[in-house]
Each structure stands twice: as structure tokens, then as C-alpha cells.
Amino acid sequence: ASVASFQDSPSGLFRAWPLQLLFHNVGWYLVYEEDSVGREEGLIRSERIDRLALRRSERGYRRGEEAQANALARLQTLLHLSGGIYFGDNLEAQLQLCSPTAKVRAQALTTLRFCCQSWSFAFIREGLQRYPIEHTRYSKPLAGDTWWHHPKAPHVLDPGSAADSHPYPVELDLPSWTVERDVDLRNWLFGFGAGIRIEAPAALREEHRSRALATAEIYL
């Protein structure tokens, strides 16, 4: 695998069912379902086209239309709930997130909570399409705030003290693999620098803190 691949991308030969081509950031990606021996479903992954090579096409080996349609439906769910094209490396976790039962899906989500300064909150609350709106919660205004917000935006969280440097909380319910390993999430979230303060989960808070300290040490 390339150094720019996802950290858990497969290496060597593998069999897969192509599902969809997606343009993401600056490149084209093939989204595919791994051929899982003995199971109807396989792990759905994505990989840059220029990092893949077709070694053999098995023309006599086909799958039914229903299986392909089911895989595409799971892909759409994963794209919507992940907010990106990284879908982890655990088939059972993917199937749980794609369950038709809301309670089962909820168990596959992790709540990311962070608090914002006023300038960063202005950018974040305007980006309503980055992550599923039904799994997003924003701070209510502080007393005296006059900023406009979209009438459908979920401003339901109580703000912190006006004396707090980061009084505006935000919560996102995301798949565990997105919170734990997704590069796009980190590029977006950590890009706000000191404009955000992560509260949960603890591991991501420590990662943000460690990166900030490492950057600061460069200039000492």
C-alpha cells in the first residue's frame, strides 16, 4: 500500500466487487466490496484508483443483481453517516451501522464533543452538510448574541459561561472508525487549531493536545 493510503488498506492481491467511482478531494477512488468467502456481505472499502492494478478478471464469476443492490445501499448509508470515504476495517461494525433498527445503529456511533471560540463556531455552524444533520447538535446563542443561524440548524445545546474562552459546544455522533482514525475528520477539526477544545472522547482530546504541543515545540 502507498504511504498515502488508509492505514488499514489491504496490500497484495485480493478479490473484490466494484461498487462505485467517487471523486474525493484531489483524486478518484474506487469503492468496492471485498469478496468474503462463505458470507453474503463483505467489507466495503475505498482506495485511490492509481494505487490499484487489475491482475485478473474472472468473467465466469458473477454476482446477482440483488447482492449488488444491497451492497450499494449499504455504501450509501456508510457515506452518509461517516461523512467521508473511510469506512474502517471491521465488517461487523459496518453491518451494525447499516442495521434497519435505529437502536442498533445508535450503538455503533461515538459522540464527539468539542467547544468553540466565537470565530470557529461561526465557520462550523455554517457547514451543515459536512456531517449528518440528524446526528449534529450545536450550541444555543449566548445571551446578547445576534448572529444568524439557519432555521433548521439543531441549536439545542446549552452554551457555557460567557467568561469561558470556548463557550459554544458542538456534538457529532459518528462511527467509531471515523473518530478513531479518519484523516479527513482530523484535517477539518484540527485545522481550527486553538479555536476548539475537544472534550470527548478522551483519546481524541489527547491527540489534539499532543499535536498542538509538538507544533509549539518547533518554535521554542
PDB file of C-alpha atoms in Angstrom:
ATOM      1  CA  ALA A   1       0.000   0.000   0.000  1.00  0.00           C
ATOM      2  CA  SER A   2       1.106   3.584  -0.634  1.00  0.00           C
ATOM      3  CA  VAL A   3       2.144   5.814   2.235  1.00  0.00           C
ATOM      4  CA  ALA A   4      -0.866   7.970   1.307  1.00  0.00           C
ATOM      5  CA  SER A   5      -3.306   5.064   1.581  1.00  0.00           C
ATOM      6  CA  PHE A   6      -5.565   4.494   4.556  1.00  0.00           C
ATOM      7  CA  GLN A   7      -3.533   2.914   7.331  1.00  0.00           C
ATOM      8  CA  ASP A   8      -5.524  -0.324   7.202  1.00  0.00           C
ATOM      9  CA  SER A   9      -5.688  -0.611   3.397  1.00  0.00           C
ATOM     10  CA  PRO A  10      -5.072  -4.161   2.137  1.00  0.00           C
ATOM     11  CA  SER A  11      -1.820  -4.985   0.386  1.00  0.00           C
ATOM     12  CA  GLY A  12      -1.127  -7.681  -2.177  1.00  0.00           C
ATOM     13  CA  LEU A  13      -3.790  -9.497  -4.174  1.00  0.00           C
ATOM     14  CA  PHE A  14      -7.438  -9.551  -3.130  1.00  0.00           C
ATOM     15  CA  ARG A  15     -10.802 -10.247  -4.779  1.00  0.00           C
ATOM     16  CA  ALA A  16     -13.421  -7.523  -4.836  1.00  0.00           C
ATOM     17  CA  TRP A  17     -16.739  -6.448  -6.321  1.00  0.00           C
ATOM     18  CA  PRO A  18     -16.506  -2.887  -7.733  1.00  0.00           C
ATOM     19  CA  LEU A  19     -19.340  -0.679  -6.479  1.00  0.00           C
ATOM     20  CA  GLN A  20     -18.763   2.949  -7.411  1.00  0.00           C
ATOM     21  CA  LEU A  21     -16.217   5.531  -8.557  1.00  0.00           C
ATOM     22  CA  LEU A  22     -16.009   8.644  -6.368  1.00  0.00           C
ATOM     23  CA  PHE A  23     -14.014  11.835  -6.737  1.00  0.00           C
ATOM     24  CA  HIS A  24     -12.783  12.885  -3.300  1.00  0.00           C
ATOM     25  CA  ASN A  25     -10.501  15.838  -2.535  1.00  0.00           C
ATOM     26  CA  VAL A  26      -7.952  15.592  -5.373  1.00  0.00           C
ATOM     27  CA  GLY A  27      -8.316  12.047  -6.664  1.00  0.00           C
ATOM     28  CA  TRP A  28     -10.598   9.328  -7.974  1.00  0.00           C
ATOM     29  CA  TYR A  29     -11.385   6.439  -5.655  1.00  0.00           C
ATOM     30  CA  LEU A  30     -12.810   3.001  -6.328  1.00  0.00           C
ATOM     31  CA  VAL A  31     -15.265   1.883  -3.685  1.00  0.00           C
ATOM     32  CA  TYR A  32     -15.507  -1.889  -3.589  1.00  0.00           C
ATOM     33  CA  GLU A  33     -16.812  -4.773  -1.514  1.00  0.00           C
ATOM     34  CA  GLU A  34     -14.347  -7.462  -0.572  1.00  0.00           C
ATOM     35  CA  ASP A  35     -15.297 -10.953  -1.701  1.00  0.00           C
ATOM     36  CA  SER A  36     -15.925 -12.615   1.662  1.00  0.00           C
ATOM     37  CA  VAL A  37     -15.857 -16.407   1.343  1.00  0.00           C
ATOM     38  CA  GLY A  38     -18.886 -18.021   2.966  1.00  0.00           C
ATOM     39  CA  ARG A  39     -20.737 -14.736   3.574  1.00  0.00           C
ATOM     40  CA  GLU A  40     -23.213 -12.701   1.562  1.00  0.00           C
ATOM     41  CA  GLU A  41     -21.676  -9.395   2.705  1.00  0.00           C
ATOM     42  CA  GLY A  42     -18.080  -8.265   2.556  1.00  0.00           C
ATOM     43  CA  LEU A  43     -16.192  -5.321   3.980  1.00  0.00           C
ATOM     44  CA  ILE A  44     -16.702  -2.123   1.973  1.00  0.00           C
ATOM     45  CA  ARG A  45     -13.526  -0.134   1.360  1.00  0.00           C
ATOM     46  CA  SER A  46     -12.262   2.687  -0.843  1.00  0.00           C
ATOM     47  CA  GLU A  47      -8.852   3.115  -2.471  1.00  0.00           C
ATOM     48  CA  ARG A  48      -7.270   5.573  -4.869  1.00  0.00           C
ATOM     49  CA  ILE A  49      -7.513   4.322  -8.448  1.00  0.00           C
ATOM     50  CA  ASP A  50      -3.829   4.991  -9.077  1.00  0.00           C
ATOM     51  CA  ARG A  51      -2.889   2.651  -6.227  1.00  0.00           C
ATOM     52  CA  LEU A  52      -4.775  -0.319  -7.647  1.00  0.00           C
ATOM     53  CA  ALA A  53      -3.991  -2.689 -10.502  1.00  0.00           C
ATOM     54  CA  LEU A  54      -6.309  -5.259 -12.076  1.00  0.00           C
ATOM     55  CA  ARG A  55      -4.456  -8.578 -12.156  1.00  0.00           C
ATOM     56  CA  ARG A  56      -7.252 -10.818 -13.357  1.00  0.00           C
ATOM     57  CA  SER A  57     -10.904 -10.506 -14.337  1.00  0.00           C
ATOM     58  CA  GLU A  58     -12.929 -13.661 -13.682  1.00  0.00           C
ATOM     59  CA  ARG A  59     -15.553 -13.370 -16.397  1.00  0.00           C
ATOM     60  CA  GLY A  60     -17.389 -16.519 -15.448  1.00  0.00           C
ATOM     61  CA  TYR A  61     -17.814 -15.424 -11.847  1.00  0.00           C
ATOM     62  CA  ARG A  62     -20.771 -13.083 -11.413  1.00  0.00           C
ATOM     63  CA  ARG A  63     -22.943 -11.945  -8.548  1.00  0.00           C
ATOM     64  CA  GLY A  64     -26.688 -11.448  -8.585  1.00  0.00           C
ATOM     65  CA  GLU A  65     -28.347  -8.067  -9.032  1.00  0.00           C
ATOM     66  CA  GLU A  66     -29.868  -8.238  -5.547  1.00  0.00           C
ATOM     67  CA  ALA A  67     -26.491  -8.706  -3.862  1.00  0.00           C
ATOM     68  CA  GLN A  68     -25.045  -5.775  -5.820  1.00  0.00           C
ATOM     69  CA  ALA A  69     -28.032  -3.571  -4.982  1.00  0.00           C
ATOM     70  CA  ASN A  70     -27.773  -4.443  -1.290  1.00  0.00           C
ATOM     71  CA  ALA A  71     -24.073  -3.566  -1.264  1.00  0.00           C
ATOM     72  CA  LEU A  72     -24.769  -0.226  -2.968  1.00  0.00           C
ATOM     73  CA  ALA A  73     -27.467   0.547  -0.398  1.00  0.00           C
ATOM     74  CA  ARG A  74     -25.008  -0.162   2.427  1.00  0.00           C
ATOM     75  CA  LEU A  75     -22.465   2.069   0.725  1.00  0.00           C
ATOM     76  CA  GLN A  76     -24.903   4.996   0.623  1.00  0.00           C
ATOM     77  CA  THR A  77     -25.575   4.561   4.342  1.00  0.00           C
ATOM     78  CA  LEU A  78     -21.856   4.443   5.121  1.00  0.00           C
ATOM     79  CA  LEU A  79     -21.164   7.546   3.019  1.00  0.00           C
ATOM     80  CA  HIS A  80     -23.936   9.461   4.754  1.00  0.00           C
ATOM     81  CA  LEU A  81     -23.078   8.504   8.328  1.00  0.00           C
ATOM     82  CA  SER A  82     -19.276   8.564   8.005  1.00  0.00           C
ATOM     83  CA  GLY A  83     -19.088  11.969   6.372  1.00  0.00           C
ATOM     84  CA  GLY A  84     -16.260  10.710   4.161  1.00  0.00           C
ATOM     85  CA  ILE A  85     -14.913   7.706   2.270  1.00  0.00           C
ATOM     86  CA  TYR A  86     -13.135   5.892   5.097  1.00  0.00           C
ATOM     87  CA  PHE A  87     -15.274   3.022   6.390  1.00  0.00           C
ATOM     88  CA  GLY A  88     -12.996   1.246   8.858  1.00  0.00           C
ATOM     89  CA  ASP A  89     -11.779  -2.336   8.764  1.00  0.00           C
ATOM     90  CA  ASN A  90     -14.492  -4.236  10.659  1.00  0.00           C
ATOM     91  CA  LEU A  91     -17.338  -5.875   8.742  1.00  0.00           C
ATOM     92  CA  GLU A  92     -19.481  -6.435  11.837  1.00  0.00           C
ATOM     93  CA  ALA A  93     -19.220  -2.748  12.747  1.00  0.00           C
ATOM     94  CA  GLN A  94     -20.287  -1.777   9.215  1.00  0.00           C
ATOM     95  CA  LEU A  95     -23.273  -4.115   9.321  1.00  0.00           C
ATOM     96  CA  GLN A  96     -24.289  -2.737  12.724  1.00  0.00           C
ATOM     97  CA  LEU A  97     -24.208   0.810  11.393  1.00  0.00           C
ATOM     98  CA  CYS A  98     -26.317  -0.248   8.388  1.00  0.00           C
ATOM     99  CA  SER A  99     -28.916  -2.035  10.503  1.00  0.00           C
ATOM    100  CA  PRO A 100     -32.566  -1.164   9.767  1.00  0.00           C
ATOM    101  CA  THR A 101     -33.067  -0.778  13.536  1.00  0.00           C
ATOM    102  CA  ALA A 102     -32.312   2.704  14.877  1.00  0.00           C
ATOM    103  CA  LYS A 103     -31.314   1.386  18.310  1.00  0.00           C
ATOM    104  CA  VAL A 104     -28.731  -0.945  16.776  1.00  0.00           C
ATOM    105  CA  ARG A 105     -27.332   1.852  14.589  1.00  0.00           C
ATOM    106  CA  ALA A 106     -27.051   4.160  17.596  1.00  0.00           C
ATOM    107  CA  GLN A 107     -24.867   1.626  19.393  1.00  0.00           C
ATOM    108  CA  ALA A 108     -22.325   1.874  16.554  1.00  0.00           C
ATOM    109  CA  LEU A 109     -21.913   5.637  16.971  1.00  0.00           C
ATOM    110  CA  THR A 110     -19.486   7.584  19.153  1.00  0.00           C
ATOM    111  CA  THR A 111     -20.226  11.112  20.338  1.00  0.00           C
ATOM    112  CA  LEU A 112     -17.534  13.672  19.571  1.00  0.00           C
ATOM    113  CA  ARG A 113     -17.956  16.774  21.737  1.00  0.00           C
ATOM    114  CA  PHE A 114     -15.889  19.928  21.440  1.00  0.00           C
ATOM    115  CA  CYS A 115     -16.279  23.566  22.413  1.00  0.00           C
ATOM    116  CA  CYS A 116     -15.570  26.528  20.162  1.00  0.00           C
ATOM    117  CA  GLN A 117     -14.477  30.114  20.241  1.00  0.00           C
ATOM    118  CA  SER A 118     -16.853  32.513  18.530  1.00  0.00           C
ATOM    119  CA  TRP A 119     -14.888  32.695  15.262  1.00  0.00           C
ATOM    120  CA  SER A 120     -14.550  28.923  14.837  1.00  0.00           C
ATOM    121  CA  PHE A 121     -18.176  28.352  15.801  1.00  0.00           C
ATOM    122  CA  ALA A 122     -19.203  30.750  13.030  1.00  0.00           C
ATOM    123  CA  PHE A 123     -17.461  28.556  10.445  1.00  0.00           C
ATOM    124  CA  ILE A 124     -18.676  25.270  11.923  1.00  0.00           C
ATOM    125  CA  ARG A 125     -22.346  26.146  12.222  1.00  0.00           C
ATOM    126  CA  GLU A 126     -22.416  27.206   8.568  1.00  0.00           C
ATOM    127  CA  GLY A 127     -21.104  23.823   7.401  1.00  0.00           C
ATOM    128  CA  LEU A 128     -24.390  21.984   7.781  1.00  0.00           C
ATOM    129  CA  GLN A 129     -23.638  19.412   5.074  1.00  0.00           C
ATOM    130  CA  ARG A 130     -20.313  18.106   6.381  1.00  0.00           C
ATOM    131  CA  TYR A 131     -21.846  15.517   8.732  1.00  0.00           C
ATOM    132  CA  PRO A 132     -25.410  14.145   9.075  1.00  0.00           C
ATOM    133  CA  ILE A 133     -27.640  16.908  10.397  1.00  0.00           C
ATOM    134  CA  GLU A 134     -29.688  14.389  12.375  1.00  0.00           C
ATOM    135  CA  HIS A 135     -26.523  13.452  14.286  1.00  0.00           C
ATOM    136  CA  THR A 136     -25.333  17.033  14.825  1.00  0.00           C
ATOM    137  CA  ARG A 137     -26.057  19.319  17.783  1.00  0.00           C
ATOM    138  CA  TYR A 138     -24.954  22.947  18.097  1.00  0.00           C
ATOM    139  CA  SER A 139     -24.851  25.407  20.955  1.00  0.00           C
ATOM    140  CA  LYS A 140     -27.651  27.858  21.508  1.00  0.00           C
ATOM    141  CA  PRO A 141     -26.632  31.543  21.405  1.00  0.00           C
ATOM    142  CA  LEU A 142     -25.248  33.240  24.468  1.00  0.00           C
ATOM    143  CA  ALA A 143     -27.371  35.998  25.951  1.00  0.00           C
ATOM    144  CA  GLY A 144     -26.778  39.047  23.804  1.00  0.00           C
ATOM    145  CA  ASP A 145     -25.616  37.147  20.712  1.00  0.00           C
ATOM    146  CA  THR A 146     -27.095  38.461  17.488  1.00  0.00           C
ATOM    147  CA  TRP A 147     -25.658  36.048  14.923  1.00  0.00           C
ATOM    148  CA  TRP A 148     -27.983  34.484  12.383  1.00  0.00           C
ATOM    149  CA  HIS A 149     -28.453  30.741  12.173  1.00  0.00           C
ATOM    150  CA  HIS A 150     -30.303  28.530   9.732  1.00  0.00           C
ATOM    151  CA  PRO A 151     -33.870  27.861  10.958  1.00  0.00           C
ATOM    152  CA  LYS A 152     -33.365  24.106  10.538  1.00  0.00           C
ATOM    153  CA  ALA A 153     -29.991  24.018  12.308  1.00  0.00           C
ATOM    154  CA  PRO A 154     -30.058  21.940  15.516  1.00  0.00           C
ATOM    155  CA  HIS A 155     -29.094  24.602  18.073  1.00  0.00           C
ATOM    156  CA  VAL A 156     -30.129  22.561  21.122  1.00  0.00           C
ATOM    157  CA  LEU A 157     -27.103  22.542  23.466  1.00  0.00           C
ATOM    158  CA  ASP A 158     -26.802  24.956  26.364  1.00  0.00           C
ATOM    159  CA  PRO A 159     -23.828  27.292  25.941  1.00  0.00           C
ATOM    160  CA  GLY A 160     -21.081  27.591  28.510  1.00  0.00           C
ATOM    161  CA  SER A 161     -20.292  30.656  30.536  1.00  0.00           C
ATOM    162  CA  ALA A 162     -19.697  33.887  28.649  1.00  0.00           C
ATOM    163  CA  ALA A 163     -16.407  34.067  30.555  1.00  0.00           C
ATOM    164  CA  ASP A 164     -15.244  30.781  29.009  1.00  0.00           C
ATOM    165  CA  SER A 165     -12.836  31.161  26.101  1.00  0.00           C
ATOM    166  CA  HIS A 166     -14.730  28.376  24.294  1.00  0.00           C
ATOM    167  CA  PRO A 167     -18.396  28.798  25.281  1.00  0.00           C
ATOM    168  CA  TYR A 168     -20.070  27.114  22.287  1.00  0.00           C
ATOM    169  CA  PRO A 169     -20.377  23.285  22.429  1.00  0.00           C
ATOM    170  CA  VAL A 170     -20.849  21.078  19.376  1.00  0.00           C
ATOM    171  CA  GLU A 171     -21.677  17.363  19.351  1.00  0.00           C
ATOM    172  CA  LEU A 172     -21.380  14.943  16.429  1.00  0.00           C
ATOM    173  CA  ASP A 173     -22.466  11.292  16.515  1.00  0.00           C
ATOM    174  CA  LEU A 174     -20.043   9.469  14.218  1.00  0.00           C
ATOM    175  CA  PRO A 175     -18.943   5.887  13.501  1.00  0.00           C
ATOM    176  CA  SER A 176     -16.179   4.746  15.838  1.00  0.00           C
ATOM    177  CA  TRP A 177     -13.725   4.340  12.936  1.00  0.00           C
ATOM    178  CA  THR A 178     -14.273   7.960  11.881  1.00  0.00           C
ATOM    179  CA  VAL A 179     -13.479   9.271  15.355  1.00  0.00           C
ATOM    180  CA  GLU A 180     -10.553   6.910  15.882  1.00  0.00           C
ATOM    181  CA  ARG A 181      -8.761   7.012  12.533  1.00  0.00           C
ATOM    182  CA  ASP A 182     -10.324   9.171   9.833  1.00  0.00           C
ATOM    183  CA  VAL A 183      -7.832  11.607   8.297  1.00  0.00           C
ATOM    184  CA  ASP A 184     -10.489  13.918   6.828  1.00  0.00           C
ATOM    185  CA  LEU A 185     -12.068  14.441  10.255  1.00  0.00           C
ATOM    186  CA  ARG A 186      -8.697  15.356  11.736  1.00  0.00           C
ATOM    187  CA  ASN A 187      -7.789  17.702   8.897  1.00  0.00           C
ATOM    188  CA  TRP A 188     -11.060  19.545   9.393  1.00  0.00           C
ATOM    189  CA  LEU A 189     -11.214  19.519  13.190  1.00  0.00           C
ATOM    190  CA  PHE A 190      -7.546  20.120  13.992  1.00  0.00           C
ATOM    191  CA  GLY A 191      -7.435  22.785  11.296  1.00  0.00           C
ATOM    192  CA  PHE A 192      -9.242  25.101  13.725  1.00  0.00           C
ATOM    193  CA  GLY A 193      -6.201  24.949  15.999  1.00  0.00           C
ATOM    194  CA  ALA A 194      -6.815  26.698  19.312  1.00  0.00           C
ATOM    195  CA  GLY A 195     -10.279  27.669  18.099  1.00  0.00           C
ATOM    196  CA  ILE A 196     -11.648  24.416  19.503  1.00  0.00           C
ATOM    197  CA  ARG A 197     -11.242  22.481  22.741  1.00  0.00           C
ATOM    198  CA  ILE A 198     -12.085  18.779  22.487  1.00  0.00           C
ATOM    199  CA  GLU A 199     -13.925  17.346  25.486  1.00  0.00           C
ATOM    200  CA  ALA A 200     -14.715  13.799  24.372  1.00  0.00           C
ATOM    201  CA  PRO A 201     -13.617  11.196  23.596  1.00  0.00           C
ATOM    202  CA  ALA A 202     -10.508  11.407  25.764  1.00  0.00           C
ATOM    203  CA  ALA A 203      -8.220   9.759  23.189  1.00  0.00           C
ATOM    204  CA  LEU A 204      -9.006  12.367  20.534  1.00  0.00           C
ATOM    205  CA  ARG A 205      -8.608  15.172  23.069  1.00  0.00           C
ATOM    206  CA  GLU A 206      -5.136  13.883  23.938  1.00  0.00           C
ATOM    207  CA  GLU A 207      -4.238  13.546  20.248  1.00  0.00           C
ATOM    208  CA  HIS A 208      -5.228  17.168  19.638  1.00  0.00           C
ATOM    209  CA  ARG A 209      -3.264  18.301  22.698  1.00  0.00           C
ATOM    210  CA  SER A 210      -0.162  16.298  21.709  1.00  0.00           C
ATOM    211  CA  ARG A 211      -0.158  17.666  18.168  1.00  0.00           C
ATOM    212  CA  ALA A 212      -0.506  21.217  19.447  1.00  0.00           C
ATOM    213  CA  LEU A 213       2.393  20.772  21.881  1.00  0.00           C
ATOM    214  CA  ALA A 214       4.578  19.180  19.203  1.00  0.00           C
ATOM    215  CA  THR A 215       3.911  22.096  16.870  1.00  0.00           C
ATOM    216  CA  ALA A 216       4.641  24.650  19.591  1.00  0.00           C
ATOM    217  CA  GLU A 217       7.949  22.959  20.438  1.00  0.00           C
ATOM    218  CA  ILE A 218       9.205  23.560  16.898  1.00  0.00           C
ATOM    219  CA  TYR A 219       9.219  27.289  17.576  1.00  0.00           C
ATOM    220  CA  LEU A 220      10.817  27.220  21.049  1.00  0.00           C
TER     221      LEU A 220
END
